[in-house]
Coordinates of C-alpha atoms and ligand atoms in Angstrom, one line a residue:
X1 CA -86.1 52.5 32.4
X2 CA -86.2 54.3 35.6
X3 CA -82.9 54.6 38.1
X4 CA -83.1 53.5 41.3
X5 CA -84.2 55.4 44.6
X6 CA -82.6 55.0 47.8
X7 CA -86.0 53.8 49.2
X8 CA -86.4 51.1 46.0
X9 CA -83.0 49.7 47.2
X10 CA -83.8 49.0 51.0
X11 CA -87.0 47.7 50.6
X12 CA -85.5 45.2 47.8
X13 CA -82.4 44.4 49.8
X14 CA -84.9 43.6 52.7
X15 CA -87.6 41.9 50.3
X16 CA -84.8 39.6 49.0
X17 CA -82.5 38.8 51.7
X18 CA -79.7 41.3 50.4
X19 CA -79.0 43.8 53.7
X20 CA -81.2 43.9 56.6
X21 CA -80.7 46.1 59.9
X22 CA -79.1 44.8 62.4
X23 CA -80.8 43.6 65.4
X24 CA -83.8 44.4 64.0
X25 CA -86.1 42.4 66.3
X26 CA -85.1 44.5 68.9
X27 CA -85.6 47.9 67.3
X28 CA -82.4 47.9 65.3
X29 CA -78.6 49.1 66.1
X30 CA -77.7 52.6 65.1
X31 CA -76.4 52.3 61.7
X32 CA -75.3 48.5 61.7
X33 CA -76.0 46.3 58.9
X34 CA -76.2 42.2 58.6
X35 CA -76.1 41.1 55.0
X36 CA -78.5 38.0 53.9
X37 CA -78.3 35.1 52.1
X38 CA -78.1 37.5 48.8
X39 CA -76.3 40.1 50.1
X40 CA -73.3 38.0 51.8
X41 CA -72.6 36.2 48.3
X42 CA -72.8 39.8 46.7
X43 CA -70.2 41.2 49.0
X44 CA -67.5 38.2 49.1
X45 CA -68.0 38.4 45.0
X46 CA -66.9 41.6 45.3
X47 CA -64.2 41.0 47.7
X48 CA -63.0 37.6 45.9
X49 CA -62.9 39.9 42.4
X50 CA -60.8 42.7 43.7
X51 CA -58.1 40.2 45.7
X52 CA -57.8 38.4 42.4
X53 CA -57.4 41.3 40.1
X54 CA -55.2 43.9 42.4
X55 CA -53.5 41.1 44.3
X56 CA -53.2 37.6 42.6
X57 CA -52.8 39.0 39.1
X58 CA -50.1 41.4 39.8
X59 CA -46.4 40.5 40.2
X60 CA -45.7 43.6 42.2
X61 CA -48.4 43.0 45.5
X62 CA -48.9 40.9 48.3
X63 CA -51.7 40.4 50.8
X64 CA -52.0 40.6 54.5
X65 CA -54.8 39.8 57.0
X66 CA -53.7 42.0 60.2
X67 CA -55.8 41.8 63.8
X68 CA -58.5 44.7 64.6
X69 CA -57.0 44.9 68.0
X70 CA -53.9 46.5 67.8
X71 CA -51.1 48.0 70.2
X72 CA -53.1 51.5 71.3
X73 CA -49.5 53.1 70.7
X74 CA -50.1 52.4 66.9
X75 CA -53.2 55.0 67.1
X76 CA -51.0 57.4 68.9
X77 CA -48.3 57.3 66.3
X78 CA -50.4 57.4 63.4
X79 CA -52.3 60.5 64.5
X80 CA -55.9 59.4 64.9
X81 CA -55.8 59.5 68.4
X82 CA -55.2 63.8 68.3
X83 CA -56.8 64.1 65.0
X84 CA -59.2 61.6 63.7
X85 CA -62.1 63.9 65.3
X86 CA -65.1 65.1 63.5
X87 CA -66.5 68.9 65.0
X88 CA -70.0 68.0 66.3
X89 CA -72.8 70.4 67.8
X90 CA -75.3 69.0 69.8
X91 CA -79.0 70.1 70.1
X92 CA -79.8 71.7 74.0
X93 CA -83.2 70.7 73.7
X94 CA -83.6 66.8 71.9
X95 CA -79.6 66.3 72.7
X96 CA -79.8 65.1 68.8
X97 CA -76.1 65.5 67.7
X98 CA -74.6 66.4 64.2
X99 CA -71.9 66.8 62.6
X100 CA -71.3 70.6 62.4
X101 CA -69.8 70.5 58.7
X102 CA -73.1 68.6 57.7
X103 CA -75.5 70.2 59.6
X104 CA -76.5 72.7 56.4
X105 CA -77.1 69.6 54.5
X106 CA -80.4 68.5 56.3
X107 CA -83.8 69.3 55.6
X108 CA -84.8 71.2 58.8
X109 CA -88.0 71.5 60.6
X110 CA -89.6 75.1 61.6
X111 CA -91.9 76.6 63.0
X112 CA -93.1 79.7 60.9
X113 CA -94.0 82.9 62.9
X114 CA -95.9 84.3 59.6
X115 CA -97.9 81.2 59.5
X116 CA -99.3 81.6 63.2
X117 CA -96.6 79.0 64.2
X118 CA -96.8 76.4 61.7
X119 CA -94.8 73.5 61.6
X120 CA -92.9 72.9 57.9
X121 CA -90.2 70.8 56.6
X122 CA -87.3 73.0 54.6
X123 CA -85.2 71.4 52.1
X124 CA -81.4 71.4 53.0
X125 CA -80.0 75.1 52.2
X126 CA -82.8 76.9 51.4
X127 CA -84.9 79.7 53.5
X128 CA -88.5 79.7 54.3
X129 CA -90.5 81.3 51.7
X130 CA -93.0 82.6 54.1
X131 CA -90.6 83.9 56.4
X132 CA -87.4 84.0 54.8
X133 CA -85.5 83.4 57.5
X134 CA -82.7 80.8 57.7
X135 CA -82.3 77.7 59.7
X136 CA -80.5 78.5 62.9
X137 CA -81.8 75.9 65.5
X138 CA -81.3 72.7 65.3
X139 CA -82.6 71.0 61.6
X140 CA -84.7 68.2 63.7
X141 CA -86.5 69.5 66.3
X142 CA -87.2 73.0 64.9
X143 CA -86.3 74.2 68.6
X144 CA -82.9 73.8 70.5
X145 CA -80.3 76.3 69.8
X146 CA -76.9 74.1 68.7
X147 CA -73.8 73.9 71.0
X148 CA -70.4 75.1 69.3
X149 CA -68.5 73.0 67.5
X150 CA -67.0 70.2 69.9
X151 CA -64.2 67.8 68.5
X152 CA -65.4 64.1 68.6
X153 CA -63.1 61.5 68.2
X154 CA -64.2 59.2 65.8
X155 CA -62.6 55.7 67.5
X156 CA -64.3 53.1 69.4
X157 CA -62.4 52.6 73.0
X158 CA -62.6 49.4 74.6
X159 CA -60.5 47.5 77.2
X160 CA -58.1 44.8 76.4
X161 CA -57.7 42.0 78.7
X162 CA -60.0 41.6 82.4
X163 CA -59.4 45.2 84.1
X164 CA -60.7 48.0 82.5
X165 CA -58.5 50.8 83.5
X166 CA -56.4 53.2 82.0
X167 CA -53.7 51.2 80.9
X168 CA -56.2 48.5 79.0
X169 CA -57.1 51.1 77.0
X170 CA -57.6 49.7 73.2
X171 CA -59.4 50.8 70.0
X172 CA -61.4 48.9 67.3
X173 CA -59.4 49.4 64.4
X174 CA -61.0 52.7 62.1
X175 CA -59.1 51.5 59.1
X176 CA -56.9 48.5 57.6
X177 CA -54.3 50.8 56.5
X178 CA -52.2 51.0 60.0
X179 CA -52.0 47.1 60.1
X180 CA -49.9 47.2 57.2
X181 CA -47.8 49.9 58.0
X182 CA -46.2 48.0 61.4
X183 CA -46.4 44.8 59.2
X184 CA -43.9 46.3 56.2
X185 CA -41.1 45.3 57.6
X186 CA -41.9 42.1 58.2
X187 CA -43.6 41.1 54.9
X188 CA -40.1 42.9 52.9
X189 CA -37.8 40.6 55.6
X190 CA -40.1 37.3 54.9
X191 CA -41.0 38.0 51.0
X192 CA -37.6 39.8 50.0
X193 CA -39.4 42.4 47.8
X194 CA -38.0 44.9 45.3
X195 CA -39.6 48.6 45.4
X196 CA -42.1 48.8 44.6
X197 CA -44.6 46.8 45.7
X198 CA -47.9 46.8 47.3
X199 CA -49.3 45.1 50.5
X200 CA -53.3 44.5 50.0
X201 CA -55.6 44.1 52.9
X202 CA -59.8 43.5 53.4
X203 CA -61.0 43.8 56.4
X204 CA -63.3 45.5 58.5
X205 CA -62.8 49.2 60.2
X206 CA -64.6 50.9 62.8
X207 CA -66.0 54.7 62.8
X208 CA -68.1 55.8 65.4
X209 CA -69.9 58.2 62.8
X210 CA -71.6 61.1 64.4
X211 CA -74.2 61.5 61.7
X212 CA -74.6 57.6 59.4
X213 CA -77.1 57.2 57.1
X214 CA -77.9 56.5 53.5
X215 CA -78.3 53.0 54.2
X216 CA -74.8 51.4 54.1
X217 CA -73.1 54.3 52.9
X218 CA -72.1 55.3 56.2
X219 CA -72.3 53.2 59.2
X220 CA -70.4 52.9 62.1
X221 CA -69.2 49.2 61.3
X222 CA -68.1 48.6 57.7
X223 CA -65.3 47.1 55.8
X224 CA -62.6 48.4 53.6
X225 CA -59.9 47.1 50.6
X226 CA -56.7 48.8 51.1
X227 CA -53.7 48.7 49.1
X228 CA -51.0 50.6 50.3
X229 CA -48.3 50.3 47.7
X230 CA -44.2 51.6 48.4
X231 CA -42.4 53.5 45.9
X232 CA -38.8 54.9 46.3
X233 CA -39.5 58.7 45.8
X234 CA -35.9 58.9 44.5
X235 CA -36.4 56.8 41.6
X236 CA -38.5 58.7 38.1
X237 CA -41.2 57.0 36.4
X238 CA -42.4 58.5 33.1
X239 CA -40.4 61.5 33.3
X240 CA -41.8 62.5 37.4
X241 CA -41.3 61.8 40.9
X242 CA -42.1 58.0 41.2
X243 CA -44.4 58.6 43.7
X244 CA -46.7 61.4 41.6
X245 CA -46.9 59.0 38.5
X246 CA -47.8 55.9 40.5
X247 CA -50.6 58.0 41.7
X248 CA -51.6 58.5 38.7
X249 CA -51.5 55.2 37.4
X250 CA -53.9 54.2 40.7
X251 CA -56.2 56.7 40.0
X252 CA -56.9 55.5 36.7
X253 CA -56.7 51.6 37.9
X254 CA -59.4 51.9 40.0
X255 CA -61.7 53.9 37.8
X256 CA -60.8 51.1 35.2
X257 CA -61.7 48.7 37.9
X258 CA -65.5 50.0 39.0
X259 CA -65.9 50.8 35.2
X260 CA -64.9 46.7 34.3
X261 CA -67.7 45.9 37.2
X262 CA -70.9 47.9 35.5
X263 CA -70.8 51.6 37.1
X264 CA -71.9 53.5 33.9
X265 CA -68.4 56.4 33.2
X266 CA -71.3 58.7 33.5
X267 CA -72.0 58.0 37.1
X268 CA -68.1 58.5 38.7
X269 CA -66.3 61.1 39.0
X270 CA -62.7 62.6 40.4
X271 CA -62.6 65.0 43.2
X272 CA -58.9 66.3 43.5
X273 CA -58.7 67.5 47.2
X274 CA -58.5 71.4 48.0
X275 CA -55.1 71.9 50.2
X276 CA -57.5 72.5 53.1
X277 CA -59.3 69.5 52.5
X278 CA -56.0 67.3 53.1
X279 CA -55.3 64.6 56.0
X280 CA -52.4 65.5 58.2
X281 CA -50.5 63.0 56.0
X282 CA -51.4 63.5 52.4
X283 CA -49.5 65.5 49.6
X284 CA -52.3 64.8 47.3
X285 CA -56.0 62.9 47.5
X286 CA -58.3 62.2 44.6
X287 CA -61.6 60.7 45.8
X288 CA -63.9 58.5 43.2
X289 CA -67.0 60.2 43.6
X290 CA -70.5 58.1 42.6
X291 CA -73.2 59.4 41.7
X292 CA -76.1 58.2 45.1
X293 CA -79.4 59.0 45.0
X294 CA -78.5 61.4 47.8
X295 CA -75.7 63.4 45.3
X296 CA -72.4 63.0 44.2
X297 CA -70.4 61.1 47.4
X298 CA -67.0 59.8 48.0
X299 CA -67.3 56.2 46.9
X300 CA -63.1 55.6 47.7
X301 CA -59.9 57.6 47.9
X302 CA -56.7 57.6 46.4
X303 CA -54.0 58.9 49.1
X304 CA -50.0 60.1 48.4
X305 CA -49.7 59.3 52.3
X306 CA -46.0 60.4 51.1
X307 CA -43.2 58.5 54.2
X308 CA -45.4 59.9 56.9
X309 CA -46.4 56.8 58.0
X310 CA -43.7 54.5 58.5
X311 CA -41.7 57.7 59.8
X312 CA -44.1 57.6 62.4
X313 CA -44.2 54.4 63.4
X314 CA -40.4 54.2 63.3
X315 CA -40.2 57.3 65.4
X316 CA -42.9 55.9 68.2
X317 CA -41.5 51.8 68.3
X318 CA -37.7 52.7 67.7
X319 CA -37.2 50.3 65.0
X320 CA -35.7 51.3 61.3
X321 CA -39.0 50.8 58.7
X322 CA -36.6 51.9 55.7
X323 CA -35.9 49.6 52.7
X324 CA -31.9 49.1 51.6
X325 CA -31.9 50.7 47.7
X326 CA -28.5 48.5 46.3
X327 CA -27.8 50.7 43.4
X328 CA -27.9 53.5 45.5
X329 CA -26.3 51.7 48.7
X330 CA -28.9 53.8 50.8
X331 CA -31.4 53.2 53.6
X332 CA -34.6 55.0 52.6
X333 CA -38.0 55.4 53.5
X334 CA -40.6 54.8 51.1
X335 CA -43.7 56.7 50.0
X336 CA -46.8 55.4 49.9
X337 CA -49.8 55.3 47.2
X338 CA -53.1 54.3 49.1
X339 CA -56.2 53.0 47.1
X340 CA -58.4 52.7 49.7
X341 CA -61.9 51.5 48.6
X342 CA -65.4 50.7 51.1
X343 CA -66.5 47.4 50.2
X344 CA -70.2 48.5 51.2
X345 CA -70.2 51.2 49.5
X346 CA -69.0 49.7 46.1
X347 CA -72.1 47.2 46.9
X348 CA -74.2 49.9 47.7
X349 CA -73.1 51.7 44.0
X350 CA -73.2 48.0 42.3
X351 CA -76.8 47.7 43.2
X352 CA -77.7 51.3 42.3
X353 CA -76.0 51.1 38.9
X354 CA -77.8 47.4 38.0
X355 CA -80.9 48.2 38.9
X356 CA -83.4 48.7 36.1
X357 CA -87.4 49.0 36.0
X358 CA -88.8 48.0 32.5
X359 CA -92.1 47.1 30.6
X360 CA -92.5 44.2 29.2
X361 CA -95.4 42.7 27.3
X362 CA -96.9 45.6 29.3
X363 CA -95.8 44.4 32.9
X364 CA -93.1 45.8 35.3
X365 CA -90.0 43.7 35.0
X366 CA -87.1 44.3 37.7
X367 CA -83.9 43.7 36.7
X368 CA -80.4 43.6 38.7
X369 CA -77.8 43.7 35.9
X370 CA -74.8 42.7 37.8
X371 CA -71.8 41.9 36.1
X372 CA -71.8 37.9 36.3
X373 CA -69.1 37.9 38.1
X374 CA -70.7 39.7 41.0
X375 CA -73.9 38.1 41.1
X376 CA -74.5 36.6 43.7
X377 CA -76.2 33.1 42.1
X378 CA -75.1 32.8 38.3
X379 CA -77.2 29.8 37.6
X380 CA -81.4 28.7 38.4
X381 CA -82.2 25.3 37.4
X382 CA -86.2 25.9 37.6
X383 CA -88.3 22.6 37.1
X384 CA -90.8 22.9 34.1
X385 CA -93.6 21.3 36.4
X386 CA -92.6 19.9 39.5
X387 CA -95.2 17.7 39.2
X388 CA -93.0 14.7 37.2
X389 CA -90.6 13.3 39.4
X390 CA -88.6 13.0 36.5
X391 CA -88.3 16.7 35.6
X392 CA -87.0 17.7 39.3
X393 CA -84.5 14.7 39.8
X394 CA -83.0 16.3 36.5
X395 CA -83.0 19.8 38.3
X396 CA -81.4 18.6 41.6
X397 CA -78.7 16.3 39.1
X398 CA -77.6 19.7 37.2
X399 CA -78.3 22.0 40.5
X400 CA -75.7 19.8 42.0
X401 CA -73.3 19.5 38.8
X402 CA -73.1 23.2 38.2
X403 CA -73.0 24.1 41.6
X404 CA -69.1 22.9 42.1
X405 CA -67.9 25.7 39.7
X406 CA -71.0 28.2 39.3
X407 CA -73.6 29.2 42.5
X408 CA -76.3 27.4 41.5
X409 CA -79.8 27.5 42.9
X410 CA -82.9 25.3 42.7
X411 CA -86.5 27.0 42.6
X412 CA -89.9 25.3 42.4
X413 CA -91.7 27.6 44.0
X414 CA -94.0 29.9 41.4
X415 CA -94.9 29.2 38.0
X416 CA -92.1 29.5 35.3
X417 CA -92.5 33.2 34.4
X418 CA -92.7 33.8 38.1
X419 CA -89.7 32.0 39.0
X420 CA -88.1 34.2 36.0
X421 CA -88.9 37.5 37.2
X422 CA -87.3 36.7 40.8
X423 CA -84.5 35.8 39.2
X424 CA -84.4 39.1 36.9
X425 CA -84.7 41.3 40.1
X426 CA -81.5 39.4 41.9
X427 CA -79.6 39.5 39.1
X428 CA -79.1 35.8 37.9
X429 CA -77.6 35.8 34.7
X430 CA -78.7 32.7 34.1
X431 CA -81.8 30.1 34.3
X432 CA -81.9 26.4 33.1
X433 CA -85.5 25.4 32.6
X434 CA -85.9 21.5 31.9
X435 CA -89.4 20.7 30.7
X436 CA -91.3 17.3 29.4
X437 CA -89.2 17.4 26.2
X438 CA -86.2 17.2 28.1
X439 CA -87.0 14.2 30.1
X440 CA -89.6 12.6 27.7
X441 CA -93.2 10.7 28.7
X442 CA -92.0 7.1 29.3
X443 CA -96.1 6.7 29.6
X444 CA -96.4 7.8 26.0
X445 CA -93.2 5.6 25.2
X446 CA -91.2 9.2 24.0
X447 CA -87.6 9.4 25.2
X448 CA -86.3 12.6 26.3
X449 CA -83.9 14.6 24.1
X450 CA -81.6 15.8 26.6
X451 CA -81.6 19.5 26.4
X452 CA -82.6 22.2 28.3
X453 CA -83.2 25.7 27.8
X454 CA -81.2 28.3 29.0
X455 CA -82.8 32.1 29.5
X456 CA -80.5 35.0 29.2
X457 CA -81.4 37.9 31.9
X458 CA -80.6 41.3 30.0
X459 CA -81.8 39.6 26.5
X460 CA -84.3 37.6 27.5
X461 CA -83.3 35.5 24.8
X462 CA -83.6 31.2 25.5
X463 CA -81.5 28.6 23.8
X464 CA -82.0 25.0 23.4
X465 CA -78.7 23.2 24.7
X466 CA -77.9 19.8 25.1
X467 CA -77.4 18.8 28.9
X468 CA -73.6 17.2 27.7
X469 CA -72.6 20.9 26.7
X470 CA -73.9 22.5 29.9
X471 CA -70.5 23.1 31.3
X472 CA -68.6 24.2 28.3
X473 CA -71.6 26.8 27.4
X474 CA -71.2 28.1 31.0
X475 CA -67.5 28.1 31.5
X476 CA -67.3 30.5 28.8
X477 CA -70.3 33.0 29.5
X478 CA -69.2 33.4 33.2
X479 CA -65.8 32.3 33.6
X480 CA -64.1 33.4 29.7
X481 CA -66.5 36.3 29.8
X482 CA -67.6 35.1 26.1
X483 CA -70.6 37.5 24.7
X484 CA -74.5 35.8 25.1
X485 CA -74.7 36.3 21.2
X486 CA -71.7 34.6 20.2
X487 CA -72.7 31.5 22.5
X488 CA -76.3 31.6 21.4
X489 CA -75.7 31.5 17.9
X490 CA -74.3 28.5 18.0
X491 CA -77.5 26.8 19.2
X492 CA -81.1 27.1 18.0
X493 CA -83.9 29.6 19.8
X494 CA -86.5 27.9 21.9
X495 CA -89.9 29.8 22.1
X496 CA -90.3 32.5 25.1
Ligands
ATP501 P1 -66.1 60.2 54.4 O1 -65.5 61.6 54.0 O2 -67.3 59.8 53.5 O3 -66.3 60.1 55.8 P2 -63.4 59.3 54.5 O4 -62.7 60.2 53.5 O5 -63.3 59.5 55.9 O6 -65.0 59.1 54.1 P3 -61.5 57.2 54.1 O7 -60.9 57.4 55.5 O8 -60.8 57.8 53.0 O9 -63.0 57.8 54.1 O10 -61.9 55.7 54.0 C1 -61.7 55.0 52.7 C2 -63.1 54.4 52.3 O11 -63.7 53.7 53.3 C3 -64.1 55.5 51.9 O12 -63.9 55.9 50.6 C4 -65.4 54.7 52.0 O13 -65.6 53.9 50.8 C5 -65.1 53.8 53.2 N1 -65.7 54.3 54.4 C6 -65.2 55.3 55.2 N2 -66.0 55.5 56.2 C7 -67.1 54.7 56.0 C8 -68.3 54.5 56.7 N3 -68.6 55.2 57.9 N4 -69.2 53.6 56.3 C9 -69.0 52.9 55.1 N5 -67.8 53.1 54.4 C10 -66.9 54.0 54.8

């Protein structure tokens, strides 16, 4: 078993129709992504899971879909237009530009003066051992000196309306959260809700990143799931400040929820934020870290955003944002818990995590081992030989049964171990071969017995099933979450 490079992922994203750059044909977009046809069912199984688990099955949250475009005075109040800046330094000679807090974590280029001026690539840090001198220039060209730290604001302008002037001034959204803060009072007026509760939003944000990379770890267009949930900070919950212990109780919700979805415990981690590390707004952050290829990286945060917030927004429109506490007959403003996840970046860890290499019968197998719920086809019906028109008819019947509950996908393309193997390495759970014995040799006068075999991904195991239990066999592997070997048993091997 060997894990996954960064370089392994690309190419098989690209290979199978998972993530390709965007634009591509025309030299690509700086750091924009388009998913395929792979990588689009991926990323809305992902989306679909973590709306039904932190928003349909929950009493206490509701969802919201706000606009990208909003009212520019909502960047003003929130702070992002004076401080959602990065400190960049720009090189004098290629104009490359970084981000000065990163700057030490490139491999830089340099031209050794012991070496009669030889050119060498440094890793990220360290001096060179000819020289021994440290990188001072700028990491890509080996030869500009760097600008001092500039602040960059990290928005997209744009203009809203025919005239751009001034006054049109607008900004692509650069995350969900604000949406929901000028939408709480409506959503408490229309849903009458009790604190607390959560409003839950995906969508996507806008950064224009300085330095993206690593894939779609950071790009400049991406999309993010945002909770932001109200607590009364008057009221206690297991013995603390409601607003501390429903932090908690986040924290180790969405560690729950990444572990329920395959990341290995091993490969996450908490980060609690230094003071100097925290926003403007927060009174505490914890960050899920993952384990990339690149190093331990934020993969999302968990924010006490405290009433900063809504105080904000109250302060900057003039209208009251407080909820009415009855027992205490006061007005109040609430605090706010915000679980605030990257959907590309929990596919970008999903993918690292499933990804194994393996031998078997002394070839390389490539296996995806998504979670069935986030694969993105959980069924193949592969044709035996697609010779007998018999044997395919079957395949298109069940392709289109199945297909109304489960993805379901018809190949005829390869051989059958062929067909297998590209199924292993997109992470199909699942493949229904039907063969001669299923449909029988009306030539030969033998009638078909009506089963077909189903192949297990991780176990490789197959299982003779009758076509009439189909739906019953899947609806509890992929929707009751029944184990492969309880379903298996049932049902006698077929030969690999
Ligand atoms: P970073 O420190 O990596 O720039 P951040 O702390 O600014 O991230 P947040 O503002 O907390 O990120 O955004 C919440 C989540 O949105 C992040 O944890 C991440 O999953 C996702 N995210 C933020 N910026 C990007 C980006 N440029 N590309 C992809 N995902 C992003």
């Amino acid at each position: 078993m060997t894990a996954a490079t960064m370089d392994v992922i690309v190419s098989l994203c690209k290979r199978r129709g998972f993530i390709f750059q965007s634009s591509e044909i025309y030299g690509g977009t700086g750091s924009c992504w388009d998913y395929g046809p792979l990588g689009v069912e991926l990323r809305n199984n992902i989306k679909r899971v973590w709306w039904r688990d932190f928003v349909h099955q929950r009493d206490d949250m509701v969802g919201l879909d706000a606009s990208i475009l909003m009212h520019p005075m909502v960047w003003k109040a929130s702070g992002h237009l004076d401080h959602f800046t990065d400190p960049m330094v720009d090189c004098r000679e290629c104009k490359r530009r970084f981000r000065a807090d990163q700057v030490d974590e490139i491999d830089w280029t340099h031209y050794c003066p012991a070496t009669k001026g030889n050119k060498f690539t440094i890793k990220a840090g360290e001096p060179c051992k000819h020289c021994g001198v440290r990188r001072t220039l700028c990491p890509e060209c080996g030869k500009g000196e760097l600008t001092a730290p500039r602040q960059f604001n990290l928005m997209f302008k744009t203009f809203m309306g025919p005239v751009e002037e001034d006054a049109s001034v607008t900004y692509l959204r650069p995350e969900t959260a604000q949406g929901i803060f000028v939408n709480f009072d409506n959503v408490l007026q229309s849903t009458r809700r009790k604190l607390p509760f959560g409003i839950a939003q995906i969508g996507k944000a806008f950064r224009n990143e300085i330095t993206p990379g690593n894939f779609i770890f950071r790009s400049r267009e991406f999309e993010q799931m945002e909770i932001e949930f109200f607590v009364n900070p008057h009221d206690r919950v297991d013995g603390r400040p409601a607003d501390e212990a429903w932090h908690d109780r986040w924290i180790a919700e969405c560690q729950a929820w990444f572990a329920r979805y395959g990341l290995a415990a091993d490969h996450v981690k908490l980060h609690e934020h230094a003071r100097d590390e925290l926003a403007h707004y927060s009174k505490r952050t914890v960050d899920l870290l993952y384990k990339f290829p690149m190093g331990w990286s934020e993969l999302m945060g968990i924010a006490n955003r405290t009433d900063f917030d809504l105080k904000q927004h109250a302060k900057f429109s003039g209208k009251s944002l407080t909820w009415f506490d009855e027992e205490r007959k006061e007005h109040l403003v609430p605090f706010v818990i915000e679980p605030s996840a990257g959907v590309d970046r929990a596919l970008l860890a999903f993918l690292l995590d499933a990804y194994q290499e393996e031998e078997v019968r002394g070839e390389k197998r490539v296996v995806l081992r998504f979670h069935p719920e986030l694969a993105p086809i959980k069924i193949a019906v592969l044709p035996l030989l697609k010779k007998r028109p018999e044997i395919v008819a079957t395949c298109h019947d069940l392709r289109h049964r199945l297909t109304r509950r489960w993805l379901t996908l018809y190949d005829d393309t390869a051989a059958i171990g062929r067909l297998y193997r590209r199924q292993d390495e997109v992470g199909t759970p699942y493949c229904v071969t039907v063969d001669v014995k299923t449909v029988g040799d009306p030539e030969k006068g033998e009638t078909g017995d009506g089963k077909v075999t189903i192949r297990e991904r991780d176990t490789m195991q197959q299982i003779r099933v009758p076509i009439a239990d189909l739906e019953t066999v899947f609806s509890r592997l992929l929707d009751a979450g029944t184990a492969w070997s309880e379903v298996a048993a049932a049902y006698p091997r077929a030969e690999g």
